[in-house]
mmCIF file of C-alpha atoms in Angstrom:
data_model
loop_
_atom_site.group_PDB
_atom_site.id
_atom_site.type_symbol
_atom_site.label_atom_id
_atom_site.label_comp_id
_atom_site.label_asym_id
_atom_site.label_seq_id
_atom_site.Cartn_x
_atom_site.Cartn_y
_atom_site.Cartn_z
ATOM 1 C CA MET A 1 5.055 27.945 -62.361
ATOM 2 C CA SER A 2 2.609 25.116 -61.452
ATOM 3 C CA ARG A 3 2.770 21.861 -63.371
ATOM 4 C CA PRO A 4 -0.205 19.983 -64.908
ATOM 5 C CA GLU A 5 0.376 17.160 -62.510
ATOM 6 C CA ASP A 6 -0.619 19.635 -59.578
ATOM 7 C CA ARG A 7 -4.050 20.257 -61.087
ATOM 8 C CA PRO A 8 -7.379 18.139 -61.354
ATOM 9 C CA PRO A 9 -6.888 15.797 -64.611
ATOM 10 C CA ILE A 10 -9.554 17.810 -66.498
ATOM 11 C CA ALA A 11 -8.794 18.655 -70.101
ATOM 12 C CA LEU A 12 -10.303 20.446 -73.029
ATOM 13 C CA ALA A 13 -10.485 19.171 -76.786
ATOM 14 C CA LEU A 14 -11.649 21.494 -79.399
ATOM 15 C CA ALA A 15 -12.513 20.489 -82.960
ATOM 16 C CA GLY A 16 -12.344 22.615 -86.236
ATOM 17 C CA GLY A 17 -15.042 24.282 -88.212
ATOM 18 C CA GLY A 18 -13.647 27.235 -89.885
ATOM 19 C CA PRO A 19 -13.676 30.898 -88.337
ATOM 20 C CA LEU A 20 -17.223 30.422 -87.162
ATOM 21 C CA GLY A 21 -16.362 27.066 -85.636
ATOM 22 C CA ALA A 22 -13.975 28.974 -83.455
ATOM 23 C CA VAL A 23 -16.709 31.580 -82.831
ATOM 24 C CA TYR A 24 -19.064 28.621 -81.754
ATOM 25 C CA GLU A 25 -16.355 27.330 -79.459
ATOM 26 C CA VAL A 26 -15.847 30.566 -77.788
ATOM 27 C CA GLY A 27 -19.533 31.032 -77.136
ATOM 28 C CA ALA A 28 -19.738 27.510 -75.662
ATOM 29 C CA LEU A 29 -16.616 28.062 -73.479
ATOM 30 C CA ALA A 30 -18.365 31.310 -72.138
ATOM 31 C CA ALA A 31 -21.331 29.177 -71.176
ATOM 32 C CA LEU A 32 -19.145 26.542 -69.480
ATOM 33 C CA HIS A 33 -17.204 29.269 -67.611
ATOM 34 C CA ASP A 34 -20.499 30.669 -66.207
ATOM 35 C CA ALA A 35 -21.797 27.136 -65.361
ATOM 36 C CA LEU A 36 -18.504 25.942 -63.789
ATOM 37 C CA PRO A 37 -17.330 29.128 -61.790
ATOM 38 C CA THR A 38 -14.859 27.195 -59.706
ATOM 39 C CA LEU A 39 -12.991 25.837 -62.730
ATOM 40 C CA ASP A 40 -10.439 28.021 -64.129
ATOM 41 C CA PHE A 41 -10.409 27.369 -67.828
ATOM 42 C CA THR A 42 -6.962 28.988 -68.214
ATOM 43 C CA ARG A 43 -5.426 26.290 -65.813
ATOM 44 C CA LEU A 44 -6.664 22.872 -67.124
ATOM 45 C CA TYR A 45 -4.675 19.785 -67.075
ATOM 46 C CA ALA A 46 -4.374 19.710 -70.848
ATOM 47 C CA TYR A 47 -5.547 21.285 -74.046
ATOM 48 C CA VAL A 48 -6.040 19.947 -77.526
ATOM 49 C CA GLY A 49 -6.885 21.940 -80.581
ATOM 50 C CA VAL A 50 -7.530 20.798 -84.121
ATOM 51 C CA SER A 51 -7.819 23.370 -87.022
ATOM 52 C CA ALA A 52 -9.915 26.273 -85.812
ATOM 53 C CA GLY A 53 -9.837 24.882 -82.427
ATOM 54 C CA SER A 54 -6.171 25.291 -82.157
ATOM 55 C CA PHE A 55 -6.470 29.045 -81.880
ATOM 56 C CA VAL A 56 -8.808 28.875 -78.896
ATOM 57 C CA ALA A 57 -6.752 26.140 -77.197
ATOM 58 C CA ALA A 58 -3.525 28.108 -77.673
ATOM 59 C CA GLY A 59 -5.272 31.249 -76.252
ATOM 60 C CA LEU A 60 -6.531 29.199 -73.138
ATOM 61 C CA ALA A 61 -3.234 27.617 -72.508
ATOM 62 C CA ASN A 62 -1.717 31.141 -72.494
ATOM 63 C CA GLY A 63 -4.108 32.492 -69.698
ATOM 64 C CA ILE A 64 -6.628 34.136 -72.130
ATOM 65 C CA THR A 65 -10.058 33.669 -70.441
ATOM 66 C CA PRO A 66 -13.238 32.656 -72.278
ATOM 67 C CA ARG A 67 -14.625 36.063 -71.665
ATOM 68 C CA GLU A 68 -11.468 37.810 -72.834
ATOM 69 C CA MET A 69 -11.714 35.691 -76.016
ATOM 70 C CA VAL A 70 -15.281 37.016 -76.526
ATOM 71 C CA GLN A 71 -13.772 40.722 -76.443
ATOM 72 C CA MET A 72 -11.034 39.627 -78.680
ATOM 73 C CA PHE A 73 -12.578 37.217 -81.233
ATOM 74 C CA ILE A 74 -16.111 38.459 -81.270
ATOM 75 C CA GLU A 75 -16.138 42.124 -80.462
ATOM 76 C CA ASN A 76 -12.641 42.948 -81.627
ATOM 77 C CA GLU A 77 -12.064 45.052 -78.496
ATOM 78 C CA GLY A 78 -9.336 45.319 -75.883
ATOM 79 C CA GLU A 79 -5.519 45.338 -76.177
ATOM 80 C CA ASP A 80 -5.654 42.281 -78.385
ATOM 81 C CA GLY A 81 -8.866 43.161 -80.222
ATOM 82 C CA ASP A 82 -7.182 43.656 -83.614
ATOM 83 C CA ALA A 83 -4.624 40.735 -83.430
ATOM 84 C CA LEU A 84 -7.004 38.312 -85.158
ATOM 85 C CA ALA A 85 -9.307 40.611 -87.070
ATOM 86 C CA PRO A 86 -11.100 39.198 -90.125
ATOM 87 C CA SER A 87 -8.613 40.776 -92.467
ATOM 88 C CA VAL A 88 -5.920 38.620 -91.027
ATOM 89 C CA PHE A 89 -7.633 35.425 -92.387
ATOM 90 C CA MET A 90 -8.538 36.692 -95.794
ATOM 91 C CA ARG A 91 -5.255 38.106 -97.227
ATOM 92 C CA PRO A 92 -4.628 36.818 -100.866
ATOM 93 C CA ALA A 93 -1.650 34.477 -101.260
ATOM 94 C CA PHE A 94 -0.019 36.829 -103.902
ATOM 95 C CA ALA A 95 3.402 35.176 -103.292
ATOM 96 C CA GLU A 96 2.027 31.728 -104.158
ATOM 97 C CA TYR A 97 0.168 33.063 -107.307
ATOM 98 C CA ALA A 98 3.486 34.563 -108.594
ATOM 99 C CA LEU A 99 5.304 31.395 -107.715
ATOM 100 C CA ARG A 100 2.863 29.208 -109.768
ATOM 101 C CA ALA A 101 2.476 31.764 -112.549
ATOM 102 C CA ALA A 102 6.065 31.693 -113.168
ATOM 103 C CA THR A 103 5.995 27.969 -113.864
ATOM 104 C CA LEU A 104 3.069 28.407 -116.308
ATOM 105 C CA PRO A 105 5.032 29.292 -119.516
ATOM 106 C CA GLY A 106 7.293 26.296 -119.076
ATOM 107 C CA ALA A 107 4.526 23.958 -118.363
ATOM 108 C CA LEU A 108 2.582 25.077 -121.449
ATOM 109 C CA THR A 109 5.627 24.732 -123.705
ATOM 110 C CA ALA A 110 6.401 21.250 -122.394
ATOM 111 C CA ALA A 111 2.838 20.094 -122.644
ATOM 112 C CA ALA A 112 2.540 21.493 -126.297
ATOM 113 C CA TRP A 113 5.646 20.032 -127.301
ATOM 114 C CA ALA A 114 4.969 16.476 -125.925
ATOM 115 C CA GLY A 115 1.563 16.746 -127.511
ATOM 116 C CA MET A 116 2.945 17.576 -130.961
ATOM 117 C CA LYS A 117 5.488 14.750 -130.864
ATOM 118 C CA SER A 118 2.961 12.208 -130.009
ATOM 119 C CA LEU A 119 0.135 13.366 -132.472
ATOM 120 C CA ARG A 120 -2.352 11.573 -130.510
ATOM 121 C CA PRO A 121 -5.117 13.515 -128.877
ATOM 122 C CA ARG A 122 -5.209 11.100 -125.694
ATOM 123 C CA ARG A 123 -1.471 11.738 -125.209
ATOM 124 C CA ALA A 124 -1.980 15.544 -125.704
ATOM 125 C CA LEU A 125 -4.672 15.486 -123.059
ATOM 126 C CA SER A 126 -2.508 13.515 -120.687
ATOM 127 C CA GLU A 127 0.482 15.847 -121.090
ATOM 128 C CA MET A 128 -1.918 18.840 -120.417
ATOM 129 C CA GLN A 129 -1.972 17.523 -116.809
ATOM 130 C CA ARG A 130 1.413 19.073 -116.462
ATOM 131 C CA LEU A 131 -0.327 22.378 -116.153
ATOM 132 C CA ALA A 132 -1.704 21.305 -112.665
ATOM 133 C CA ALA A 133 1.534 22.174 -111.053
ATOM 134 C CA ALA A 134 0.810 25.901 -111.910
ATOM 135 C CA ILE A 135 -2.524 25.950 -109.938
ATOM 136 C CA PRO A 136 -2.042 27.703 -106.593
ATOM 137 C CA THR A 137 -2.150 25.468 -103.545
ATOM 138 C CA GLY A 138 -4.240 27.968 -101.704
ATOM 139 C CA LEU A 139 -6.282 31.116 -102.046
ATOM 140 C CA PHE A 140 -5.127 32.899 -98.770
ATOM 141 C CA ASP A 141 -1.799 33.616 -97.211
ATOM 142 C CA ASN A 142 -1.589 31.998 -93.786
ATOM 143 C CA ARG A 143 1.608 33.651 -92.966
ATOM 144 C CA ALA A 144 -0.422 36.538 -91.686
ATOM 145 C CA ILE A 145 -2.182 34.160 -89.220
ATOM 146 C CA GLU A 146 1.270 32.977 -87.940
ATOM 147 C CA ARG A 147 2.339 36.562 -87.390
ATOM 148 C CA ALA A 148 -0.789 37.544 -85.577
ATOM 149 C CA MET A 149 -0.599 34.518 -83.328
ATOM 150 C CA ARG A 150 3.121 35.282 -82.684
ATOM 151 C CA THR A 151 2.300 38.763 -81.694
ATOM 152 C CA LEU A 152 -0.660 37.726 -79.467
ATOM 153 C CA LEU A 153 1.461 35.129 -77.597
ATOM 154 C CA SER A 154 4.398 37.586 -77.163
ATOM 155 C CA ARG A 155 2.388 39.800 -74.704
ATOM 156 C CA ARG A 156 3.587 39.781 -71.212
ATOM 157 C CA GLY A 157 2.663 36.597 -69.236
ATOM 158 C CA ARG A 158 2.173 34.490 -72.410
ATOM 159 C CA SER A 159 4.637 32.366 -74.345
ATOM 160 C CA ASN A 160 5.013 31.140 -77.970
ATOM 161 C CA ASP A 161 6.954 28.020 -76.682
ATOM 162 C CA PHE A 162 5.022 24.795 -75.763
ATOM 163 C CA ARG A 163 7.782 24.063 -73.159
ATOM 164 C CA GLU A 164 7.189 27.108 -71.249
ATOM 165 C CA LEU A 165 3.491 26.404 -70.540
ATOM 166 C CA SER A 166 2.260 25.248 -67.253
ATOM 167 C CA ALA A 167 -0.303 22.787 -68.971
ATOM 168 C CA HIS A 168 0.003 20.267 -71.621
ATOM 169 C CA LEU A 169 -1.058 21.751 -75.172
ATOM 170 C CA PHE A 170 -1.412 19.608 -78.325
ATOM 171 C CA LEU A 171 -2.216 21.246 -81.664
ATOM 172 C CA VAL A 172 -2.849 18.618 -84.384
ATOM 173 C CA ALA A 173 -1.809 18.847 -88.018
ATOM 174 C CA THR A 174 -1.473 16.409 -90.967
ATOM 175 C CA ASP A 175 1.840 15.748 -92.641
ATOM 176 C CA LEU A 176 1.024 16.405 -96.400
ATOM 177 C CA ASP A 177 3.561 13.987 -97.826
ATOM 178 C CA SER A 178 2.732 10.854 -95.567
ATOM 179 C CA GLY A 179 -0.858 11.611 -94.594
ATOM 180 C CA GLU A 180 0.107 11.044 -90.885
ATOM 181 C CA THR A 181 -1.278 12.778 -87.834
ATOM 182 C CA VAL A 182 1.243 15.063 -86.240
ATOM 183 C CA GLU A 183 0.815 16.460 -82.617
ATOM 184 C CA PHE A 184 2.704 19.639 -82.165
ATOM 185 C CA GLY A 185 3.523 20.068 -78.542
ATOM 186 C CA SER A 186 4.177 16.276 -77.867
ATOM 187 C CA LYS A 187 7.806 15.111 -77.117
ATOM 188 C CA GLY A 188 10.095 15.800 -79.998
ATOM 189 C CA ARG A 189 7.715 18.354 -81.527
ATOM 190 C CA ASP A 190 7.457 20.784 -78.687
ATOM 191 C CA HIS A 191 10.342 22.992 -80.252
ATOM 192 C CA VAL A 192 8.182 24.260 -82.982
ATOM 193 C CA PRO A 193 6.587 27.696 -82.053
ATOM 194 C CA ILE A 194 3.094 27.630 -81.033
ATOM 195 C CA SER A 195 1.984 30.138 -83.580
ATOM 196 C CA GLN A 196 3.433 27.983 -86.470
ATOM 197 C CA ALA A 197 1.624 24.962 -85.047
ATOM 198 C CA VAL A 198 -1.534 26.935 -85.137
ATOM 199 C CA GLN A 199 -0.902 27.980 -88.709
ATOM 200 C CA ALA A 200 -0.329 24.335 -89.789
ATOM 201 C CA SER A 201 -3.142 22.906 -87.958
ATOM 202 C CA ALA A 202 -5.637 25.366 -89.671
ATOM 203 C CA ALA A 203 -4.163 25.143 -93.163
ATOM 204 C CA LEU A 204 -7.449 24.039 -94.957
ATOM 205 C CA PRO A 205 -6.350 22.633 -98.299
ATOM 206 C CA GLY A 206 -7.453 24.712 -101.091
ATOM 207 C CA LEU A 207 -8.107 27.657 -98.868
ATOM 208 C CA TYR A 208 -4.691 28.052 -97.416
ATOM 209 C CA THR A 209 -1.322 27.078 -98.751
ATOM 210 C CA PRO A 210 0.522 24.175 -96.996
ATOM 211 C CA VAL A 211 2.813 25.276 -94.085
ATOM 212 C CA ARG A 212 6.485 24.327 -94.274
ATOM 213 C CA ILE A 213 8.006 23.425 -90.903
ATOM 214 C CA GLY A 214 11.551 22.132 -91.265
ATOM 215 C CA ALA A 215 11.646 19.849 -94.252
ATOM 216 C CA ARG A 216 8.099 18.902 -93.952
ATOM 217 C CA TYR A 217 4.816 20.407 -95.269
ATOM 218 C CA TYR A 218 1.715 20.365 -92.948
ATOM 219 C CA VAL A 219 -2.083 21.000 -93.728
ATOM 220 C CA ASP A 220 -5.321 20.998 -91.713
ATOM 221 C CA GLY A 221 -5.302 18.516 -88.714
ATOM 222 C CA ALA A 222 -8.937 17.649 -89.298
ATOM 223 C CA LEU A 223 -8.082 15.574 -92.347
ATOM 224 C CA ASN A 224 -7.401 12.739 -90.094
ATOM 225 C CA LYS A 225 -8.904 13.585 -86.677
ATOM 226 C CA THR A 226 -12.012 15.652 -85.662
ATOM 227 C CA LEU A 227 -11.288 16.027 -82.000
ATOM 228 C CA HIS A 228 -8.141 13.914 -81.138
ATOM 229 C CA ALA A 229 -9.087 13.789 -77.427
ATOM 230 C CA SER A 230 -6.606 10.850 -77.158
ATOM 231 C CA SER A 231 -3.734 13.276 -76.823
ATOM 232 C CA ALA A 232 -5.086 14.468 -73.610
ATOM 233 C CA LEU A 233 -5.992 11.068 -72.433
ATOM 234 C CA ASP A 234 -2.562 9.726 -73.174
ATOM 235 C CA ALA A 235 -1.201 12.665 -71.244
ATOM 236 C CA GLY A 236 -3.085 11.508 -68.071
ATOM 237 C CA ALA A 237 -6.351 13.421 -68.248
ATOM 238 C CA LYS A 238 -9.268 11.539 -66.720
ATOM 239 C CA LEU A 239 -12.165 13.999 -67.624
ATOM 240 C CA VAL A 240 -12.213 15.605 -71.217
ATOM 241 C CA ILE A 241 -14.583 18.359 -72.242
ATOM 242 C CA CYS A 242 -15.047 18.083 -76.100
ATOM 243 C CA ILE A 243 -16.635 20.800 -78.201
ATOM 244 C CA ASN A 244 -17.459 20.028 -81.732
ATOM 245 C CA PRO A 245 -19.076 22.695 -83.642
ATOM 246 C CA LEU A 246 -19.890 20.797 -86.893
ATOM 247 C CA VAL A 247 -22.657 18.248 -87.006
ATOM 248 C CA PRO A 248 -24.846 17.037 -90.008
ATOM 249 C CA PHE A 249 -28.297 18.558 -90.498
ATOM 250 C CA ASP A 250 -31.295 16.606 -89.965
ATOM 251 C CA GLY A 251 -34.398 18.635 -91.255
ATOM 252 C CA THR A 252 -36.940 16.400 -89.471
ATOM 253 C CA LEU A 253 -35.516 17.854 -86.115
ATOM 254 C CA ALA A 254 -35.578 21.607 -87.221
ATOM 255 C CA ARG A 255 -38.144 23.711 -85.606
ATOM 256 C CA HIS A 256 -39.695 24.597 -89.047
ATOM 257 C CA ALA A 257 -40.016 22.434 -92.016
ATOM 258 C CA GLN A 258 -36.902 22.471 -94.388
ATOM 259 C CA SER A 259 -36.795 21.729 -98.119
ATOM 260 C CA HIS A 260 -34.466 18.928 -99.475
ATOM 261 C CA LEU A 261 -30.958 20.051 -99.215
ATOM 262 C CA VAL A 262 -30.114 19.170 -102.700
ATOM 263 C CA GLU A 263 -32.540 22.170 -103.755
ATOM 264 C CA LYS A 264 -30.062 24.543 -102.176
ATOM 265 C CA GLY A 265 -27.060 23.702 -104.495
ATOM 266 C CA LEU A 266 -23.697 22.180 -104.327
ATOM 267 C CA PRO A 267 -22.236 24.147 -101.374
ATOM 268 C CA THR A 268 -24.949 22.803 -99.165
ATOM 269 C CA VAL A 269 -24.552 19.304 -100.374
ATOM 270 C CA LEU A 270 -20.820 19.413 -99.905
ATOM 271 C CA SER A 271 -21.292 20.911 -96.426
ATOM 272 C CA GLN A 272 -23.680 18.215 -95.468
ATOM 273 C CA THR A 273 -21.231 15.480 -96.784
ATOM 274 C CA PHE A 274 -18.223 16.929 -95.065
ATOM 275 C CA ARG A 275 -20.005 17.239 -91.718
ATOM 276 C CA ALA A 276 -21.422 13.662 -92.087
ATOM 277 C CA LEU A 277 -17.925 12.332 -92.696
ATOM 278 C CA ILE A 278 -16.239 14.051 -89.842
ATOM 279 C CA HIS A 279 -19.067 13.439 -87.336
ATOM 280 C CA SER A 280 -19.171 9.672 -88.066
ATOM 281 C CA ARG A 281 -15.484 9.472 -87.781
ATOM 282 C CA MET A 282 -15.720 11.311 -84.340
ATOM 283 C CA ALA A 283 -18.514 8.895 -83.229
ATOM 284 C CA ARG A 284 -16.048 5.839 -84.022
ATOM 285 C CA SER A 285 -13.288 7.604 -82.102
ATOM 286 C CA LEU A 286 -15.380 8.257 -79.067
ATOM 287 C CA ALA A 287 -16.584 4.443 -79.104
ATOM 288 C CA SER A 288 -12.915 3.379 -79.193
ATOM 289 C CA TYR A 289 -11.990 5.624 -76.287
ATOM 290 C CA ALA A 290 -14.604 3.955 -74.134
ATOM 291 C CA ASN A 291 -12.711 0.651 -74.589
ATOM 292 C CA THR A 292 -9.144 1.977 -74.468
ATOM 293 C CA TYR A 293 -9.437 4.505 -71.723
ATOM 294 C CA GLN A 294 -12.016 2.789 -69.253
ATOM 295 C CA ASP A 295 -11.268 4.898 -66.257
ATOM 296 C CA ALA A 296 -11.617 8.294 -68.309
ATOM 297 C CA ARG A 297 -14.855 10.195 -69.075
ATOM 298 C CA LEU A 298 -15.642 12.401 -71.972
ATOM 299 C CA ILE A 299 -18.402 15.118 -72.094
ATOM 300 C CA VAL A 300 -19.169 16.009 -75.804
ATOM 301 C CA LEU A 301 -21.024 19.403 -76.354
ATOM 302 C CA GLU A 302 -22.143 20.188 -79.815
ATOM 303 C CA PRO A 303 -25.103 21.789 -81.694
ATOM 304 C CA SER A 304 -28.318 19.979 -82.293
ATOM 305 C CA LYS A 305 -28.568 18.344 -85.743
ATOM 306 C CA GLY A 306 -31.848 20.330 -86.104
ATOM 307 C CA ASP A 307 -29.908 23.525 -85.732
ATOM 308 C CA ALA A 308 -30.794 25.196 -89.112
ATOM 309 C CA ASP A 309 -29.364 28.654 -88.134
ATOM 310 C CA LEU A 310 -25.908 27.263 -87.481
ATOM 311 C CA PHE A 311 -25.921 24.911 -90.381
ATOM 312 C CA PHE A 312 -26.928 27.419 -93.064
ATOM 313 C CA SER A 313 -24.385 29.957 -91.789
ATOM 314 C CA ASN A 314 -21.444 30.651 -93.985
ATOM 315 C CA LEU A 315 -18.483 29.144 -91.814
ATOM 316 C CA PHE A 316 -16.187 31.748 -93.277
ATOM 317 C CA SER A 317 -18.322 34.847 -92.817
ATOM 318 C CA TYR A 318 -17.606 37.104 -89.955
ATOM 319 C CA GLY A 319 -20.668 39.309 -90.352
ATOM 320 C CA ASN A 320 -22.840 37.118 -88.137
ATOM 321 C CA ARG A 321 -20.172 36.020 -85.772
ATOM 322 C CA ARG A 322 -21.805 38.098 -82.864
ATOM 323 C CA ARG A 323 -25.113 36.299 -83.213
ATOM 324 C CA LEU A 324 -23.717 32.922 -83.407
ATOM 325 C CA ALA A 325 -21.592 33.336 -80.423
ATOM 326 C CA GLU A 326 -24.763 34.309 -78.480
ATOM 327 C CA HIS A 327 -26.542 31.444 -80.147
ATOM 328 C CA ALA A 328 -23.639 28.962 -78.856
ATOM 329 C CA TYR A 329 -23.807 30.333 -75.566
ATOM 330 C CA GLN A 330 -27.461 29.875 -75.147
ATOM 331 C CA ARG A 331 -27.603 26.406 -76.684
ATOM 332 C CA THR A 332 -24.686 25.132 -74.530
ATOM 333 C CA ARG A 333 -26.310 26.541 -71.448
ATOM 334 C CA GLU A 334 -29.506 24.435 -72.501
ATOM 335 C CA GLN A 335 -27.462 21.345 -73.069
ATOM 336 C CA LEU A 336 -25.658 21.747 -69.713
ATOM 337 C CA LEU A 337 -28.861 22.215 -67.808
ATOM 338 C CA GLY A 338 -30.499 19.254 -69.615
ATOM 339 C CA ARG A 339 -27.572 17.085 -68.573
ATOM 340 C CA ALA A 340 -27.074 18.611 -65.277
ATOM 341 C CA ASP A 341 -27.158 15.503 -63.084
ATOM 342 C CA THR A 342 -24.641 13.626 -65.064
ATOM 343 C CA ILE A 343 -22.304 16.533 -65.591
ATOM 344 C CA ALA A 344 -22.438 17.654 -62.009
ATOM 345 C CA ALA A 345 -21.681 14.158 -60.784
ATOM 346 C CA GLU A 346 -18.519 13.915 -63.061
ATOM 347 C CA PHE A 347 -17.107 17.377 -62.055
ATOM 348 C CA ALA A 348 -17.920 16.890 -58.287
ATOM 349 C CA LYS A 349 -15.261 14.093 -58.287
ATOM 350 C CA TYR A 350 -12.733 16.892 -58.783
ATOM 351 C CA GLY A 351 -14.323 19.444 -56.394
ATOM 352 C CA VAL A 352 -15.856 21.420 -59.168
ATOM 353 C CA ARG A 353 -19.463 22.391 -58.656
ATOM 354 C CA LEU A 354 -22.206 23.233 -61.333
ATOM 355 C CA ASN A 355 -23.815 26.611 -60.991
ATOM 356 C CA LEU A 356 -27.511 25.744 -61.618
ATOM 357 C CA ALA A 357 -28.748 29.155 -60.937
ATOM 358 C CA ALA A 358 -26.728 30.447 -63.747
ATOM 359 C CA LEU A 359 -27.966 27.934 -66.210
ATOM 360 C CA ARG A 360 -31.600 28.519 -65.108
ATOM 361 C CA ASP A 361 -31.428 32.229 -65.378
ATOM 362 C CA PRO A 362 -33.669 33.206 -68.382
ATOM 363 C CA HIS A 363 -32.191 36.645 -68.592
ATOM 364 C CA ARG A 364 -28.478 35.807 -68.727
ATOM 365 C CA GLN A 365 -26.911 36.800 -72.091
ATOM 366 C CA LEU A 366 -23.373 36.623 -73.490
ATOM 367 C CA LEU A 367 -23.152 40.093 -75.501
ATOM 368 C CA PRO A 368 -26.164 42.514 -75.747
ATOM 369 C CA THR A 369 -26.001 43.770 -72.037
ATOM 370 C CA ALA A 370 -22.512 44.337 -72.059
ATOM 371 C CA ARG A 371 -22.531 46.340 -75.265
ATOM 372 C CA ARG A 372 -25.354 48.585 -74.126
ATOM 373 C CA GLU A 373 -23.548 49.449 -70.761
ATOM 374 C CA ARG A 374 -20.292 50.459 -72.639
ATOM 375 C CA ARG A 375 -21.964 52.666 -75.477
ATOM 376 C CA GLY A 376 -24.661 54.604 -73.633
ATOM 377 C CA GLU A 377 -28.085 55.539 -74.723
ATOM 378 C CA THR A 378 -27.187 55.693 -78.504
ATOM 379 C CA GLY A 379 -25.310 52.316 -78.202
ATOM 380 C CA ALA A 380 -28.415 50.708 -76.483
ATOM 381 C CA VAL A 381 -30.668 51.608 -79.481
ATOM 382 C CA VAL A 382 -28.138 50.131 -81.927
ATOM 383 C CA ALA A 383 -27.772 46.974 -79.660
ATOM 384 C CA ARG A 384 -31.621 46.692 -79.584
ATOM 385 C CA LEU A 385 -31.816 47.056 -83.399
ATOM 386 C CA THR A 386 -28.839 44.618 -83.881
ATOM 387 C CA THR A 387 -30.461 41.954 -81.778
ATOM 388 C CA THR A 388 -33.756 42.425 -83.598
ATOM 389 C CA LEU A 389 -32.244 41.962 -86.785
ATOM 390 C CA ASP A 390 -30.266 38.990 -85.763
ATOM 391 C CA SER A 391 -33.447 37.455 -84.424
ATOM 392 C CA LEU A 392 -35.172 38.195 -87.829
ATOM 393 C CA GLU A 393 -32.208 36.565 -89.638
ATOM 394 C CA MET A 394 -32.368 33.503 -87.410
ATOM 395 C CA ALA A 395 -36.069 33.045 -88.144
ATOM 396 C CA LEU A 396 -35.714 33.476 -91.979
ATOM 397 C CA VAL A 397 -32.733 31.023 -91.900
ATOM 398 C CA GLU A 398 -34.798 28.465 -90.066
ATOM 399 C CA ARG A 399 -37.708 28.773 -92.443
ATOM 400 C CA GLY A 400 -35.353 28.142 -95.317
#
């Protein structure tokens, strides 16, 4: 087995963004795979995954190519097509519900008794806070995610053990009780199974229950770090490709005029707020990297701030993942072509060439052509209809 030190010091850092964040990253990686044909994305020097990016990073480090991920995550086809089906991510946390419900009678009794003893409304209201402990810590059961990843990484030629990989792999989570960032895969934390590290890194508070590993509980790695490219840089990487699916929306940059975001309600306001927070944090981190790692270079790929189609898509909906994967593929190709001179020069230092012909090809697509070839004439009609409906949906979204 080759060692990371035997390879060019090129790494990949993937941020979070929910299920559709992972879909965006898969589409972007497919574009990178086509644009850099001499670079094997399953044999990079290091991989860093935060939240949704941990799924993709773990797969690449285990030899699953970007195109195979398209079949697996987007099309749900092939040997691993059902491993991470949408149902895996949306299983209610019944065990958590039952555990919290069991504490409710005692909490109610204690709160009522304390309130009666004090006979003061303010005191009674304070005692009612005891009931907070009876609220479930997550809606969905992420144990199914861990089982699915364990199964996926148990196939021949793959490993669920950080120490058996031929590349550095860092999966970032947050220690719930201390608030500190934890790098699974680093020295002293590489004994944790990769599947469990993925489960912890993607445990978004409120959506999934915190993950217990040893005596500690962990939640989503994006709470502290957006990309955490420093893990790869500290390991010796000199060129890091960073993919960040989430950016704040700027209606003035959209192709069609947009109404004020406040008019679209609380979910849109919260989405914009969350995106602005993590994006500004990432910008500060990138600025600090420039001073700390002066001999290293980072190439950041992310959607345009005027990308209405991506912003107004439900990050936890799987219904439009095929369209958004194609969208990410095409937008990443445009970015790579627009920055071709700079990107080509950076990769040329390591003997990797940029395929300009692939980037300039106006007919190159990620999904529709392959789907038509597999399903014959009837499939071709369905594919054309799907593409037309996807285009219509994109136009409607962009027009608000």
